[in-house]
Structure formats: structure tokens, C-alpha cells
Amino acid sequence: MRLSRYFLPTLKETPSEAQIASHRLMLRAGMIRQSSAGIYSWLPLGFRVLKRIEQIVREEQNAIGCHEILMPTIQPADLWRESKRYDAYGPEMLRITDRHERDMLYGPTNEEQITDIFRTTVRSYRHLPKLLYHIQWKFRDEIRPRFGVMRGREFLMKDAYSFDIDKAGARLSYNKMFVSYLRTFERLGLKAIPMKAESGPIGGDMSHEFLILADTGESEIAYHRDLLNIDLTKRDIDFDGNLQPIVDTFTLKYAATDQERDPVTEKNLGENLVTGRGVEVGHIFYFGTKYSKAMNALVTGPDGDEVMVEMGSYGIGVSRLVGGIIEASHDEAGIIWPESVAPFKVGLINLKSNDADCDTACEGMYDALGKAGVDVLYDDRGERAGVKFTDMDLIGLPWQLIAGPRGLKAGTVEVKCRKTGERQEVSIDSALSMLSQ
């Protein structure tokens, strides 16, 4: 993509309403623009990141046998009346009346909708277990939306739902999601700490939230340092086997939010205790028959009797993750994207546009990288070098490939790693080989 043709409305000054790093940088980098309180338009750069995160989430859900569907944003209120949540949910739910005076709502979550789909389609235990998910926009009318996409009113969420014949099967589904979440966050370049959590309005008696580490995180946390040294992406995992040992590896290690910290345990951990701050990006729940009982979701069991299915739900804040990754990975100059979610892998900087040698070299590198399948943002604008460097650091692409008259005369270009700041002067062929890996 040529920057001269791209829609990238960067800002030099930080908007006054932005209170945290991710909000400031997303606005300055031209990723989002506010439509109204807590509601944002996603511009091309931000949308590319959003879709990359969404795809990784999708791949990890598919890997555990979870099947993707798509449910509507607008739901009938009668479903929520069946579960007794319509009045209990509170003012965060946006309630709507259609032209026929039917009560509707903009879904904050989908337990009722998926239970209705299940009860009208699945009749026998032979069709269990079932894992279903979708990635869809949600709305919760927060009283104080703030922090940009970190706590907005409209947000993109992956929510999944499990249906099992008994508690043992439901626990296996829960464990599948638990491990899948850890793998997902690792692929996103994040370290996530799972912590026991309250179930809140979703309900249930077993729940974990996943917090990623960020200095500007909203929650103060303490945890065993070993939790940072486990990489599940490098392991072959049998998701239909016994996952409890993996889950135990994480849940039996100490991890607590500020409200639940245990001074005695922390003293015993000694040097293994790490404290910091975290941002919640995922939450999983096992709630048994709460919804199946309320909404009469029954299947015929092995003995011919009807059985209430055991259920769980599992959410990942896809749009929230964009802000969360920035909170975990930025510096004073701007964003530092992990390569797995970066909008482009390489930022190609022509230090002297309209110079014949620079233009020829940059066009050649741009074409070569494109043919190698590398996403490149080519800054071909007639701007000063300082402007180009500033913008490229701000948007945080993992690699910068810099070509100027002096280097080209010596037969070299410069390759900069955004994360470390390391710079190398290498030949064009070496640069292309390095960046095409």
C-alpha cells in the first residue's frame, strides 16, 4: 500500500479526551474516530489490526472443534424474559420497541439466543457435545464509557457457548476453552494470567478471567513468576484428551487481583512473587443448567429420559484487545505492534521521493516484498524525512526499511526493528531476504 494513496489521518497533538496510552495512540495513529460517547468508527489502519486479531481468535476456536455461526445484534425481549434476565440486567441493556410495539434489545451477550437455537435443533445426547461461537458487535450502555475502545459502549466480541450431557463433559469443554484462550493470547504476542473471577450477570459457579500484563492496566495483580514461562503454542495438545493437568499448571499457581491477595501466600513465594497491573481481555463461565432449565433446553439421555443440558459461555473482547495490545506494547514514540497482528509487516521509507535512484530502488523493493507475500506500507510522500520517521514510529510497524541517496550510493539500505530500535545497514538483497522470512 502506498501511503500517498492511503487513508491515514494521523494527529500531531494528543486529543484532550484521551486519558490512557491506547486511546491517545489509536487517535493519533489514525486508527479510530469517535462517533459518539463510547462508539467509534474504525479507520483502515485500525480495521486491519482488528481483522488480524479476529482471525487468530477464529483459528484457535476452530482448532478445538468450535463451530462458527452468526447471531443477530437485535434480540427479542421475550427470550430474556424466559431466562428472567430482562429486568435483572439493568440499565446497561439498550431496550428498543419496533414499529409493531414488540420489545427488542441490542444484545449485550447471547446466552438466551444460543439456547433458543439449541433447543429447537438438538434433541438427543448423541448430538452432544456442541461448541458454537460467533464474532459479533455487542452494546452495553455504560454509564461512564471511557478509555477509548477499552471501555466503550459498542464493541466486537467473540462469544462461544458449550452444551454437554453432564458435568464431566461440561468441565472438558471449559478446559478446552481455558487452554485455547492461553494459546490465543500467546499468538497475539501477549502473556495472559488466568484468575478466578465472579460470574456477575452471566451467572454460574465457576469462572476465570484472563488479564494481560500492562503497566497502565486497570487492575493491580500478583502472581507466581512461573506463569510467564509457559508457552503452549509450541506444544501439540490433544484437545479431546485430559486437559486438566494443563489447567492445573496455571490455576494451582498463585494469581490474585488486588482485592483477593493473600499476604501469607505471597510471603511464602518470596522471589517467585511478581506484582504488576493487568487488563482483562477474556472471561469464561460454567453455569450448568441455569439457562437450559429456565428455557427448557432438554435432550433425550442414554436411558431415554430427558436431561437438562449443562452449559458454559466464553468471551474474548476482540476490539478491546486492540487497545490492550497497545497498552502492553508501546513507548514514547508510539505503538509497537507484535508481528502477528501488525497492520503491515514493513514500513518502506523513501527518504528522497522524486530522486531517480531512490524511487527506482524503493519501487523495486516494494514490488519484491509484495511478490513474497509481505504486507508493506510504502511512504512515497513528498514529506521531510523527519515527518516520515515520526509517522512510522507512531503507527508501530515491526520493521522499517529505509532508503536514501547516501546509502544507495554505497549499495546499502537500513533496516530498523521497531521493538528494539536496532538498526542494520545491509545490501538490498540481504534486506529483502531478512524481511521475507
mmCIF file of N, CA and C in Angstrom, residues 69-75 79-80 85 107-117 134 136-138 140 157 159-161 163 202 291 311 313:
data_model
loop_
_atom_site.group_PDB
_atom_site.id
_atom_site.type_symbol
_atom_site.label_atom_id
_atom_site.label_comp_id
_atom_site.label_asym_id
_atom_site.label_seq_id
_atom_site.Cartn_x
_atom_site.Cartn_y
_atom_site.Cartn_z
ATOM 1 N N ILE A 69 -20.922 -19.525 13.893
ATOM 2 C CA ILE A 69 -22.223 -19.117 13.390
ATOM 3 C C ILE A 69 -22.259 -17.594 13.449
ATOM 4 N N LEU A 70 -23.383 -17.006 13.137
ATOM 5 C CA LEU A 70 -23.556 -15.562 13.298
ATOM 6 C C LEU A 70 -24.960 -15.287 13.787
ATOM 7 N N MET A 71 -25.055 -14.717 14.963
ATOM 8 C CA MET A 71 -26.348 -14.360 15.550
ATOM 9 C C MET A 71 -26.586 -12.864 15.399
ATOM 10 N N PRO A 72 -27.849 -12.447 15.444
ATOM 11 C CA PRO A 72 -28.169 -11.038 15.212
ATOM 12 C C PRO A 72 -27.762 -10.144 16.378
ATOM 13 N N THR A 73 -27.583 -8.863 16.081
ATOM 14 C CA THR A 73 -27.319 -7.887 17.141
ATOM 15 C C THR A 73 -28.595 -7.560 17.913
ATOM 16 N N ILE A 74 -29.734 -7.565 17.227
ATOM 17 C CA ILE A 74 -31.018 -7.234 17.856
ATOM 18 C C ILE A 74 -31.742 -8.519 18.229
ATOM 19 N N GLN A 75 -32.122 -8.626 19.516
ATOM 20 C CA GLN A 75 -32.766 -9.839 20.021
ATOM 21 C C GLN A 75 -34.158 -9.524 20.567
ATOM 22 N N LEU A 79 -37.163 -13.650 24.850
ATOM 23 C CA LEU A 79 -36.169 -14.654 25.216
ATOM 24 C C LEU A 79 -35.541 -14.335 26.561
ATOM 25 N N TRP A 80 -35.272 -13.060 26.783
ATOM 26 C CA TRP A 80 -34.654 -12.648 28.039
ATOM 27 C C TRP A 80 -35.656 -12.694 29.194
ATOM 28 N N ARG A 85 -33.771 -12.543 32.907
ATOM 29 C CA ARG A 85 -32.686 -11.554 32.917
ATOM 30 C C ARG A 85 -33.100 -10.207 32.340
ATOM 31 N N GLY A 107 -28.245 -6.714 21.771
ATOM 32 C CA GLY A 107 -27.657 -7.746 22.619
ATOM 33 C C GLY A 107 -26.350 -7.363 23.289
ATOM 34 N N PRO A 108 -26.288 -7.450 24.617
ATOM 35 C CA PRO A 108 -25.023 -7.303 25.333
ATOM 36 C C PRO A 108 -24.270 -8.630 25.423
ATOM 37 N N THR A 109 -24.987 -9.746 25.189
ATOM 38 C CA THR A 109 -24.437 -11.095 25.204
ATOM 39 C C THR A 109 -25.509 -11.999 24.606
ATOM 40 N N ASN A 110 -25.230 -13.310 24.451
ATOM 41 C CA ASN A 110 -26.120 -14.132 23.629
ATOM 42 C C ASN A 110 -26.517 -15.468 24.255
ATOM 43 N N GLU A 111 -26.488 -15.595 25.580
ATOM 44 C CA GLU A 111 -26.873 -16.860 26.198
ATOM 45 C C GLU A 111 -28.300 -17.270 25.822
ATOM 46 N N GLU A 112 -29.212 -16.339 25.867
ATOM 47 C CA GLU A 112 -30.615 -16.655 25.547
ATOM 48 C C GLU A 112 -30.789 -17.028 24.080
ATOM 49 N N GLN A 113 -30.175 -16.265 23.203
ATOM 50 C CA GLN A 113 -30.322 -16.512 21.773
ATOM 51 C C GLN A 113 -29.769 -17.882 21.394
ATOM 52 N N ILE A 114 -28.582 -18.235 21.897
ATOM 53 C CA ILE A 114 -27.988 -19.522 21.544
ATOM 54 C C ILE A 114 -28.758 -20.677 22.171
ATOM 55 N N THR A 115 -29.307 -20.477 23.367
ATOM 56 C CA THR A 115 -30.102 -21.537 23.993
ATOM 57 C C THR A 115 -31.356 -21.799 23.194
ATOM 58 N N ASP A 116 -31.955 -20.751 22.666
ATOM 59 C CA ASP A 116 -33.137 -20.912 21.822
ATOM 60 C C ASP A 116 -32.790 -21.673 20.538
ATOM 61 N N ILE A 117 -31.653 -21.347 19.930
ATOM 62 C CA ILE A 117 -31.219 -22.073 18.735
ATOM 63 C C ILE A 117 -31.005 -23.548 19.055
ATOM 64 N N HIS A 134 -19.633 -17.129 17.807
ATOM 65 C CA HIS A 134 -19.694 -16.116 16.752
ATOM 66 C C HIS A 134 -18.861 -14.920 17.174
ATOM 67 N N GLN A 136 -19.258 -10.960 16.899
ATOM 68 C CA GLN A 136 -20.331 -10.023 16.578
ATOM 69 C C GLN A 136 -20.244 -8.787 17.467
ATOM 70 N N TRP A 137 -20.808 -7.695 16.976
ATOM 71 C CA TRP A 137 -20.830 -6.458 17.748
ATOM 72 C C TRP A 137 -21.855 -6.541 18.868
ATOM 73 N N LYS A 138 -21.479 -6.035 20.014
ATOM 74 C CA LYS A 138 -22.336 -6.005 21.197
ATOM 75 C C LYS A 138 -22.521 -4.548 21.631
ATOM 76 N N ARG A 140 -23.385 -2.331 25.305
ATOM 77 C CA ARG A 140 -23.741 -2.178 26.713
ATOM 78 C C ARG A 140 -23.667 -0.693 27.028
ATOM 79 N N MET A 157 -16.991 -8.672 20.011
ATOM 80 C CA MET A 157 -16.693 -9.755 20.941
ATOM 81 C C MET A 157 -16.814 -11.105 20.247
ATOM 82 N N ASP A 159 -17.973 -14.560 21.336
ATOM 83 C CA ASP A 159 -18.607 -15.280 22.434
ATOM 84 C C ASP A 159 -18.961 -16.679 21.958
ATOM 85 N N ALA A 160 -18.573 -17.660 22.771
ATOM 86 C CA ALA A 160 -18.783 -19.071 22.466
ATOM 87 C C ALA A 160 -19.636 -19.695 23.554
ATOM 88 N N TYR A 161 -20.282 -20.823 23.212
ATOM 89 C CA TYR A 161 -21.212 -21.476 24.129
ATOM 90 C C TYR A 161 -21.065 -22.983 23.996
ATOM 91 N N PHE A 163 -22.454 -26.971 25.114
ATOM 92 C CA PHE A 163 -23.606 -27.769 25.518
ATOM 93 C C PHE A 163 -23.138 -29.204 25.726
ATOM 94 N N ILE A 202 -23.801 -12.952 34.175
ATOM 95 C CA ILE A 202 -23.843 -14.150 33.344
ATOM 96 C C ILE A 202 -24.321 -15.339 34.169
ATOM 97 N N TYR A 291 -29.522 -21.659 32.237
ATOM 98 C CA TYR A 291 -30.318 -21.233 31.089
ATOM 99 C C TYR A 291 -31.121 -22.381 30.497
ATOM 100 N N MET A 311 -24.243 -26.112 30.463
ATOM 101 C CA MET A 311 -23.784 -25.070 29.551
ATOM 102 C C MET A 311 -22.651 -24.229 30.135
ATOM 103 N N SER A 313 -20.296 -20.373 28.857
ATOM 104 C CA SER A 313 -20.094 -19.326 27.848
ATOM 105 C C SER A 313 -18.692 -18.748 28.013
#
